[in-house]
Coordinates of C-alpha atoms in Angstrom, one line a residue:
X17 CA 25.1 6.6 13.7
X18 CA 22.3 4.8 11.9
X19 CA 23.7 1.5 12.9
X20 CA 23.8 2.5 16.6
X21 CA 20.3 3.7 16.5
X22 CA 19.2 0.4 15.0
X23 CA 21.0 -1.6 17.7
X24 CA 19.5 0.5 20.5
X25 CA 16.0 0.1 19.0
X26 CA 16.5 -3.6 18.5
X27 CA 17.4 -4.0 22.1
X28 CA 14.4 -2.0 23.2
X29 CA 12.1 -4.2 21.2
X30 CA 13.9 -7.4 22.5
X31 CA 12.9 -6.2 26.0
X32 CA 9.5 -5.1 24.9
X33 CA 8.7 -8.5 23.4
X34 CA 10.7 -10.7 25.9
X35 CA 7.6 -12.8 26.7
X36 CA 6.8 -13.4 23.1
X37 CA 7.5 -16.8 21.4
X38 CA 9.6 -16.1 18.4
X39 CA 8.9 -18.4 15.5
X40 CA 12.0 -18.0 13.4
X41 CA 13.5 -20.2 10.6
X42 CA 16.2 -22.2 12.4
X43 CA 14.1 -22.8 15.6
X44 CA 12.9 -26.4 16.0
X45 CA 9.4 -27.3 14.7
X46 CA 8.5 -28.5 18.3
X47 CA 8.9 -25.0 19.6
X48 CA 7.0 -23.5 16.9
X49 CA 4.1 -25.9 17.6
X50 CA 4.2 -25.0 21.3
X51 CA 4.0 -21.4 20.4
X52 CA 1.2 -22.0 18.0
X53 CA -0.7 -24.2 20.5
X54 CA -0.3 -21.4 23.2
X55 CA -1.8 -18.9 20.8
X56 CA -4.7 -21.2 19.7
X57 CA -5.9 -21.6 16.1
X58 CA -9.1 -19.7 16.8
X59 CA -7.1 -16.8 18.0
X60 CA -5.1 -16.5 14.8
X61 CA -8.3 -15.2 13.2
X62 CA -8.6 -12.5 15.8
X63 CA -5.4 -10.8 14.7
X64 CA -6.6 -7.6 13.0
X65 CA -5.7 -7.4 9.3
X66 CA -3.2 -4.6 8.7
X67 CA -5.0 -3.3 5.8
X68 CA -8.7 -4.1 5.1
X69 CA -9.5 -1.8 2.2
X70 CA -11.7 -3.8 -0.2
X71 CA -14.0 -3.0 -3.2
X72 CA -16.9 -2.8 -0.9
X73 CA -15.2 0.4 0.6
X74 CA -15.4 2.1 -2.8
X75 CA -18.2 4.8 -3.1
X76 CA -19.5 4.1 -6.6
X77 CA -21.9 6.9 -6.5
X78 CA -21.0 9.6 -9.2
X79 CA -18.7 7.1 -10.9
X80 CA -18.4 7.6 -14.7
X81 CA -17.3 5.2 -17.6
X82 CA -13.9 5.9 -19.2
X83 CA -15.1 8.0 -22.1
X84 CA -17.6 10.1 -20.2
X85 CA -15.5 13.3 -20.2
X86 CA -14.4 15.0 -23.4
X87 CA -10.9 15.9 -22.3
X88 CA -7.9 17.3 -24.0
X89 CA -4.3 16.3 -23.3
X90 CA -3.6 16.0 -19.6
X91 CA -1.1 18.3 -18.0
X92 CA 1.6 17.0 -15.6
X93 CA 0.1 16.7 -12.0
X94 CA 3.6 17.0 -10.5
X95 CA 3.9 20.6 -11.8
X96 CA 1.1 21.8 -9.8
X97 CA 1.9 23.7 -6.5
X98 CA 3.0 21.7 -3.5
X99 CA 0.9 21.5 -0.4
X100 CA 2.5 22.4 2.8
X101 CA 1.8 18.9 4.4
X102 CA 2.2 16.9 1.3
X103 CA 0.5 16.4 -2.1
X104 CA -0.5 18.9 -4.6
X105 CA -2.8 21.9 -4.8
X106 CA -5.4 21.2 -7.6
X107 CA -6.7 23.7 -10.0
X108 CA -9.5 23.3 -12.5
X109 CA -8.4 21.1 -15.4
X110 CA -7.2 17.7 -16.5
X111 CA -4.0 16.3 -15.0
X112 CA -2.0 13.0 -14.9
X113 CA 1.1 11.6 -13.1
X114 CA 2.9 8.2 -13.5
X115 CA 3.9 7.5 -9.9
X116 CA 5.4 4.9 -7.6
X117 CA 2.9 2.5 -6.3
X118 CA 2.9 -0.4 -3.9
X119 CA 1.2 -3.8 -3.5
X120 CA -0.9 -4.0 -0.2
X121 CA -2.4 -7.4 -0.8
X122 CA 0.0 -10.4 -0.8
X123 CA -1.1 -13.7 -2.3
X124 CA -3.2 -12.0 -5.2
X125 CA -2.7 -11.3 -8.9
X126 CA -0.9 -8.4 -10.4
X127 CA -3.1 -5.9 -12.2
X128 CA -4.1 -7.0 -15.7
X129 CA -4.7 -4.6 -18.7
X130 CA -8.5 -4.9 -18.4
X131 CA -8.8 -4.4 -14.6
X132 CA -10.9 -1.5 -13.4
X133 CA -9.5 0.3 -10.4
X134 CA -11.3 2.9 -8.3
X135 CA -10.5 5.1 -5.3
X136 CA -10.9 3.9 -1.7
X137 CA -9.4 5.2 1.5
X138 CA -6.9 3.2 3.4
X139 CA -8.5 1.2 6.1
X140 CA -7.1 -1.3 8.6
X141 CA -5.2 -1.4 12.0
X142 CA -2.0 -0.3 10.3
X143 CA -3.4 2.4 8.1
X144 CA -1.6 5.2 9.9
X145 CA 1.7 3.3 9.7
X146 CA 1.4 2.6 5.9
X147 CA 0.5 6.3 5.3
X148 CA 3.5 7.4 7.4
X149 CA 5.9 5.2 5.4
X150 CA 4.6 6.6 2.1
X151 CA 4.8 10.2 3.3
X152 CA 8.3 9.7 4.8
X153 CA 9.6 7.9 1.7
X154 CA 9.3 11.2 -0.3
X155 CA 12.0 12.7 1.9
X156 CA 14.3 9.6 1.5
X157 CA 15.0 9.1 -2.2
X158 CA 18.0 7.1 -1.3
X159 CA 15.7 4.2 -0.2
X160 CA 14.9 1.9 -3.1
X161 CA 11.4 1.3 -3.9
X162 CA 12.0 -2.5 -3.5
X163 CA 13.1 -1.9 0.1
X164 CA 10.0 0.0 0.9
X165 CA 7.8 -2.7 -0.8
X166 CA 9.4 -5.4 1.4
X167 CA 8.8 -3.5 4.5
X168 CA 5.1 -2.9 3.4
X169 CA 4.8 -6.7 2.8
X170 CA 6.3 -7.4 6.2
X171 CA 3.6 -5.3 7.8
X172 CA 0.9 -6.6 5.7
X173 CA 2.0 -10.2 6.6
X174 CA 1.8 -9.3 10.4
X175 CA 5.6 -9.8 10.9
X176 CA 7.0 -8.8 14.3
X177 CA 9.4 -6.0 14.3
X178 CA 11.8 -8.1 16.3
X179 CA 11.7 -10.7 13.6
X180 CA 12.6 -8.2 10.8
X181 CA 15.9 -8.9 9.0
X182 CA 18.5 -6.2 9.5
X183 CA 17.9 -4.6 6.1
X184 CA 14.0 -4.4 6.9
X185 CA 14.7 -2.9 10.3
X186 CA 16.9 -0.3 8.8
X187 CA 14.3 0.7 6.4
X188 CA 11.6 0.8 9.2
X189 CA 14.0 2.9 11.5
X190 CA 14.6 5.4 8.8
X191 CA 10.9 5.9 7.8
X192 CA 9.1 5.6 11.1
X193 CA 9.3 7.2 14.5
X194 CA 10.0 5.2 17.6
X195 CA 6.3 5.3 18.7
X196 CA 5.3 4.1 15.2
X197 CA 7.7 1.3 15.5
X198 CA 6.3 0.1 18.8
X199 CA 2.8 -0.1 17.0
X200 CA 4.2 -2.7 14.6
X201 CA 4.0 -5.3 17.3
X202 CA 0.2 -4.9 17.8
X203 CA -1.5 -7.9 16.1
X204 CA 1.8 -9.3 14.7
X205 CA 2.4 -13.1 14.3
X206 CA 5.4 -15.4 14.1
X207 CA 6.2 -17.9 11.4
X208 CA 3.7 -20.9 11.7
X209 CA 4.7 -24.5 10.8
X210 CA 2.8 -26.3 8.1
X211 CA 0.5 -28.3 10.3
X212 CA -0.7 -25.2 12.0
X213 CA -1.2 -23.5 8.6
X214 CA -3.2 -26.5 7.4
X215 CA -5.5 -26.5 10.5
X216 CA -6.0 -22.8 10.0
X217 CA -6.7 -23.1 6.3
X218 CA -9.4 -25.6 7.0
X219 CA -11.4 -23.1 8.7
X220 CA -10.9 -20.4 6.1
X221 CA -12.9 -19.8 2.8
X222 CA -10.9 -21.0 -0.2
X223 CA -10.6 -17.4 -1.5
X224 CA -8.6 -16.5 1.7
X225 CA -6.4 -19.5 2.1
X226 CA -3.9 -18.5 -0.5
X227 CA -3.5 -15.1 1.2
X228 CA -3.1 -16.6 4.6
X229 CA -0.4 -19.0 3.3
X230 CA 1.4 -16.3 1.4
X231 CA 1.6 -14.0 4.4
X232 CA 3.1 -16.8 6.4
X233 CA 5.6 -17.5 3.8
X234 CA 6.6 -13.8 3.7
X235 CA 7.0 -13.8 7.5
X236 CA 9.3 -16.8 7.3
X237 CA 11.4 -15.1 4.5
X238 CA 11.8 -11.9 6.4
X239 CA 12.6 -13.6 9.6
X240 CA 15.2 -15.8 8.0
X241 CA 17.0 -12.7 6.5
X242 CA 18.1 -15.0 3.6
X243 CA 16.0 -14.0 0.6
X244 CA 16.0 -12.0 -2.7
X245 CA 13.4 -9.6 -3.9
X246 CA 12.3 -12.0 -6.5
X247 CA 11.8 -14.8 -3.9
X248 CA 9.6 -12.4 -1.8
X249 CA 7.7 -11.4 -4.9
X250 CA 7.0 -15.1 -5.8
X251 CA 4.9 -15.4 -2.7
X252 CA 3.3 -11.9 -2.7
X253 CA 2.4 -11.9 -6.5
X254 CA 0.5 -14.9 -8.0
X255 CA 1.4 -15.9 -11.5
X256 CA -1.2 -15.2 -14.2
X257 CA -4.0 -12.8 -14.1
X258 CA -7.5 -12.6 -12.6
X259 CA -10.3 -12.3 -15.1
X260 CA -11.4 -8.7 -15.4
X261 CA -14.9 -7.5 -14.6
X262 CA -16.6 -5.9 -17.6
X263 CA -19.0 -3.9 -15.4
X264 CA -16.0 -1.9 -14.0
X265 CA -13.6 -1.5 -16.9
X266 CA -10.1 -0.1 -16.9
X267 CA -10.1 3.7 -16.8
X268 CA -13.3 4.0 -14.9
X269 CA -13.6 7.4 -13.0
X270 CA -14.3 7.6 -9.3
X271 CA -15.9 10.7 -7.8
X272 CA -13.5 11.5 -5.0
X273 CA -15.1 12.7 -1.7
X274 CA -13.5 16.0 -2.3
X275 CA -15.5 16.5 -5.4
X276 CA -12.9 15.9 -8.2
X277 CA -12.7 12.8 -10.5
X278 CA -9.9 10.2 -10.3
X279 CA -8.9 7.1 -12.2
X280 CA -6.0 4.7 -12.0
X281 CA -4.2 2.8 -14.9
X282 CA -1.6 0.4 -13.3
X283 CA 1.4 -1.1 -15.1
X284 CA 2.0 -4.0 -12.9
X285 CA 1.9 -3.3 -9.2
X286 CA 4.9 -0.8 -8.9
X287 CA 3.8 1.8 -11.4
X288 CA 0.4 3.5 -11.7
X289 CA -0.8 6.3 -13.9
X290 CA -3.2 8.5 -12.0
X291 CA -5.4 10.9 -13.9
X292 CA -7.5 13.6 -12.1
X293 CA -10.2 15.8 -13.7
X294 CA -11.2 18.9 -11.6
X295 CA -14.4 20.5 -12.8
X296 CA -14.2 24.4 -12.9
X297 CA -17.5 24.6 -10.9
X298 CA -15.7 22.8 -8.0
X299 CA -13.0 25.5 -7.7
X300 CA -15.5 28.3 -7.9
X301 CA -17.6 26.8 -5.0
X302 CA -14.5 26.4 -2.9
X303 CA -14.3 30.3 -2.8
X304 CA -10.5 30.4 -2.4
X305 CA -10.0 27.4 -0.3
X306 CA -7.4 24.9 -1.3
X307 CA -8.2 21.6 -2.8
X308 CA -5.5 19.2 -2.1
X309 CA -4.5 15.9 -3.8
X310 CA -2.4 13.8 -1.4
X311 CA -2.1 10.2 -2.6
X312 CA -0.6 8.8 0.6
X313 CA -3.9 7.7 2.0
X314 CA -5.3 6.6 -1.3
X315 CA -5.7 3.1 -2.5
X316 CA -6.4 2.1 -6.0
X317 CA -8.8 -0.8 -5.3
X318 CA -9.6 -3.4 -8.0
X319 CA -13.1 -4.4 -8.8
X320 CA -11.8 -7.9 -9.1
X321 CA -11.2 -9.2 -5.6
X322 CA -8.4 -11.5 -6.9
X323 CA -6.3 -8.7 -7.9
X324 CA -3.9 -6.4 -5.8
X325 CA -5.0 -3.1 -4.1
X326 CA -2.3 -0.6 -4.8
X327 CA -1.1 2.1 -2.4
X328 CA -0.5 5.4 -4.3
X329 CA 2.2 8.0 -3.7
X330 CA 3.1 11.6 -4.5
X331 CA 6.4 10.5 -6.1
X332 CA 6.4 10.9 -9.8
X333 CA 8.5 8.6 -12.0
X334 CA 10.7 10.2 -14.8
X335 CA 9.2 13.7 -14.3
X336 CA 10.0 16.3 -16.9
X337 CA 10.3 19.7 -15.1
X338 CA 11.2 21.5 -18.4
X339 CA 7.5 21.6 -19.3
X340 CA 5.5 24.7 -18.5
X341 CA 2.1 24.2 -16.8
X342 CA -0.6 26.0 -18.9
X343 CA -3.0 26.2 -16.0
X344 CA -2.9 29.4 -13.9
X345 CA -3.4 28.4 -10.4
X346 CA -3.9 31.9 -8.9
X347 CA -7.6 31.9 -10.0
X348 CA -10.2 30.1 -11.9
X349 CA -9.4 29.1 -15.4

């Protein structure tokens, strides 16, 4: 049934995109140049970025240094009551959860031990799509984290849905609605030949050139359908580490817009420990209203612009449900 659905959707998108020049591996370089020439180098820069969240989007007001709060042992965040629309209902106290996270910035360095990460909302032309994928993934534990990461890299790299390999199409069809799938075509690009890339790079700041080239390489691999996760990762994740910023150290607390404090401690790009401190006064002032932590619109944003921004999830890794939550969530504690 899933295969039939995929074929039908693929045919739909073939018709939808019939006037688009497909730049796939295996098509001659001359055709690629014609397509790029038709598009125009200047127009390449008008394609909206899928995700634009940057450290400038972090509200640093109210942030605190790592040791500002005198806190006891954190309780498991995943044991808190589930919210009807996703996430967890917060109570006063100190909580943590090690969860799945995803790279949303290809062509940058993986998190290093000293990197400071702070909360920022998801911004960009594909923010609803990215959030939808992370929410939907909670209901599809059969889909491997690597498959979801490749889909996210495909979207970040502005890959056309019609150019997705079969495996990536299957992941997208499972996690997104038909309407959301059509939105993947907005602002998408095909694979660009080296001479077009070089012309484009000449007009870009040096700090952006690596990202631009990495995204094009990812589009090429996904279009070819012949790649391993490690090959994809090679372009998405730069080897080495960006030097950390001492003014925003690892473990710095961000004051979330909803009034609680949150901090992120990544282990690579695919695993992040999230810690949350909810002041008792905040719960009192809510007067019975629920305070929800839903990570699917949250990005752990690095102070170092050369490092990766990390999408967060509500999916705990290796949870221990035999633990009893000490906090009573039916009142202020």
